[in-house]
Short mmCIF file of C-alpha atoms and ligand atoms in Angstrom, two decimals:
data_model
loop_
_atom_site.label_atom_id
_atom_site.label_comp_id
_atom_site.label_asym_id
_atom_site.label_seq_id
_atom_site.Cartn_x
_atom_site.Cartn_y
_atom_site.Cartn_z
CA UNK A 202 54.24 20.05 52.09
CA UNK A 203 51.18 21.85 52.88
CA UNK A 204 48.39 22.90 50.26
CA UNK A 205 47.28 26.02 49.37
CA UNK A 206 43.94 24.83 50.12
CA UNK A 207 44.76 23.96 54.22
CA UNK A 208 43.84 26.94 56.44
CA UNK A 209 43.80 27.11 60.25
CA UNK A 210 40.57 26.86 61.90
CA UNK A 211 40.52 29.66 64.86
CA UNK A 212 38.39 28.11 67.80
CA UNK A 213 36.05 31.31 67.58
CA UNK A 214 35.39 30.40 63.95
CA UNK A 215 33.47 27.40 64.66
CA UNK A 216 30.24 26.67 66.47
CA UNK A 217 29.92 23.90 68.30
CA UNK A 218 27.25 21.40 66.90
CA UNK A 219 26.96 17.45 65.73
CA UNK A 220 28.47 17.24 62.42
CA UNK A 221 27.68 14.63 60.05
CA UNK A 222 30.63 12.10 59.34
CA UNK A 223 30.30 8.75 57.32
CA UNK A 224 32.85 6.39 56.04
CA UNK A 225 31.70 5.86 52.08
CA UNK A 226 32.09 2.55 51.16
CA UNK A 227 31.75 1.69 47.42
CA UNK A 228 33.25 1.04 44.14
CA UNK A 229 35.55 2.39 41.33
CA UNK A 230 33.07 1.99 38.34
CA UNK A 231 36.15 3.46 36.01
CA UNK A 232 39.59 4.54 37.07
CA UNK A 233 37.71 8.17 37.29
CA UNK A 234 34.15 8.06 38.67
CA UNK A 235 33.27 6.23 41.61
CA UNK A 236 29.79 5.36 43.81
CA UNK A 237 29.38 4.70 47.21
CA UNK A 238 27.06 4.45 50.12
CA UNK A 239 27.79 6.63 53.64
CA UNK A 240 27.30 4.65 57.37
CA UNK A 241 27.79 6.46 60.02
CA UNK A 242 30.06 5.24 62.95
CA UNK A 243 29.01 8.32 65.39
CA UNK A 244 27.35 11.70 65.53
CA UNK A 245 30.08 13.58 67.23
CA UNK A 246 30.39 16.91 69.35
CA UNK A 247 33.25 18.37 67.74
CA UNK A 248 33.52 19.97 65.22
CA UNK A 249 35.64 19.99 61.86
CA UNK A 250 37.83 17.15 60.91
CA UNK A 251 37.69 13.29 59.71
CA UNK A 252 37.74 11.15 62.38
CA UNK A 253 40.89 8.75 62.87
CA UNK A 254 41.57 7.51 66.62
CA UNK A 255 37.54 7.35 67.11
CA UNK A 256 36.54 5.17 64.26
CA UNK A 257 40.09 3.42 63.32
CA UNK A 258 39.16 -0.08 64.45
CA UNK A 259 36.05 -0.20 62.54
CA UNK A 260 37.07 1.35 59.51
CA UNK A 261 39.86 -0.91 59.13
CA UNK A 262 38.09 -4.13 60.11
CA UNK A 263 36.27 -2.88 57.26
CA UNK A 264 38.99 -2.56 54.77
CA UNK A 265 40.27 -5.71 56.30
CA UNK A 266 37.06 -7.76 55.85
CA UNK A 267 35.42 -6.00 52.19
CA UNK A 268 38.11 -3.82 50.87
CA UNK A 269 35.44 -0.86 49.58
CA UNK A 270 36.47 1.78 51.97
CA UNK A 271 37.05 4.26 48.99
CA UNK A 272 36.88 7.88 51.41
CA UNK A 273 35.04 10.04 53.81
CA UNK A 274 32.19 12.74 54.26
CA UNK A 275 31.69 15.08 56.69
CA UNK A 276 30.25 18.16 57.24
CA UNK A 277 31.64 21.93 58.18
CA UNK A 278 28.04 23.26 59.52
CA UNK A 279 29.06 26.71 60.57
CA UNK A 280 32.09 26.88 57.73
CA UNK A 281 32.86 26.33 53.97
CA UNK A 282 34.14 23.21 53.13
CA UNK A 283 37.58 24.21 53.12
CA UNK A 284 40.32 21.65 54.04
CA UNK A 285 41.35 22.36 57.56
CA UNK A 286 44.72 21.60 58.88
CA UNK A 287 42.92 18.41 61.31
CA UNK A 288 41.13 17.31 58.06
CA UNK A 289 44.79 17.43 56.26
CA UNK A 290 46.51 15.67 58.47
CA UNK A 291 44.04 13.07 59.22
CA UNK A 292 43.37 12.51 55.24
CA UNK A 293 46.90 11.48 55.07
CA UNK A 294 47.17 9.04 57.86
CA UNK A 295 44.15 7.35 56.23
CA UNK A 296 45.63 7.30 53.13
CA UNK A 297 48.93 5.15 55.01
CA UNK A 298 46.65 3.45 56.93
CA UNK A 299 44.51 1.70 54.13
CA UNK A 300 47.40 2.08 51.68
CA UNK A 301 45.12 3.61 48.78
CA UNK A 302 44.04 6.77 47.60
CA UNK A 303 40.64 8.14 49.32
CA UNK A 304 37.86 10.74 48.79
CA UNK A 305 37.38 12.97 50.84
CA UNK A 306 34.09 14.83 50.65
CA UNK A 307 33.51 18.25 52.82
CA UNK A 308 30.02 19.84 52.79
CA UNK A 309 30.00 23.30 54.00
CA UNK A 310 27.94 26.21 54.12
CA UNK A 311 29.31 26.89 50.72
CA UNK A 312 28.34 23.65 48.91
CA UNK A 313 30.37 20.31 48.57
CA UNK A 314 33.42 19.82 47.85
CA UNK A 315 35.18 16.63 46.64
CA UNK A 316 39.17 16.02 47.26
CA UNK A 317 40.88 12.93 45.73
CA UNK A 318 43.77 12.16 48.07
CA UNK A 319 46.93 10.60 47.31
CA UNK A 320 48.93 11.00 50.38
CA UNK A 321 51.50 12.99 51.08
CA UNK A 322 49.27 15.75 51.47
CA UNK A 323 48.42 15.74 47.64
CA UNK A 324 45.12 15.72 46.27
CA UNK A 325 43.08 16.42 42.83
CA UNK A 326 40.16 18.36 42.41
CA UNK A 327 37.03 15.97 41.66
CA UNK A 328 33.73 16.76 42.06
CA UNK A 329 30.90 14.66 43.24
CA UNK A 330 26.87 14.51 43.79
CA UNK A 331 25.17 13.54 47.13
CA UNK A 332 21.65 11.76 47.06
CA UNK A 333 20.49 11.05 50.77
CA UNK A 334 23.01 8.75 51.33
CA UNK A 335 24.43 8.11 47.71
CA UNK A 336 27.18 9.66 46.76
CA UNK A 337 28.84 9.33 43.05
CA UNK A 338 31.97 11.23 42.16
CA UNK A 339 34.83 12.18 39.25
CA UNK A 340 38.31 12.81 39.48
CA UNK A 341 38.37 16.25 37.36
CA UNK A 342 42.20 15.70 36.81
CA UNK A 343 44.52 12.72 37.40
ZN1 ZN B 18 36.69 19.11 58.15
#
């Protein structure tokens, strides 16, 4: 079922420039607020989603090998940080990938915005705090 929240992105919408996308890795501190760290796998040309085919291998080698993938961040440089219908989709196949709920953090022209997902296309509002590449978070509502 899709969200209210997904919207199609219209190709003349967007501007074509290097977005920022990092795979957090981190910690729950409670079962509410978590910290992580951002690495970057790629500065990519396209705009607009999370990343799945591109990165897969190394972001599950590093499930596989540490276990703290907890979500992603990427950026919507020419757009608000609105869930698109790539980022939906690809949020989910994370989530079955790694077999865990993930953040998913969108900065857009309009500020950050945090998304807890739980697969299934289902996520919570959180909200979360970026500090060069530090990133702590809360789940708003479970
Ligand atoms: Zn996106």
């Amino acid at each position: 079922m899709m969200s209210m929240m997904t919207m199609t992105i219209k190709a003349d919408e967007i501007n074509i420039i290097n977005e920022t996308y990092l795979c957090l890795t981190g910690r729950w501190l409670t079962s509410r607020i978590w910290v992580a760290q951002g690495f970057k796998h790629k500065e990519r040309a396209t705009p607009a989603s999370v990343s799945f085919e591109e990165d897969a291998y190394g972001i599950i080698s590093r499930e596989i090998s540490y276990g703290d993938v907890i979500g992603f961040y990427h950026t919507h440089p020419n757009m608000p940080a609105f869930v698109s219908t790539t980022d939906f989709t690809t949020m989910n196949a994370w989530v079955d990938a790694l077999g865990k709920p993930l953040i998913c953090l969108i900065e857009g022209k309009d500020g950050l915005y945090t998304y807890y997902w739980r697969g299934d296309g289902i996520y919570n509002e959180a909200k979360s705090i970026k500090i060069g590449n530090f990133f702590m978070g809360v789940i708003c509502k479970e």
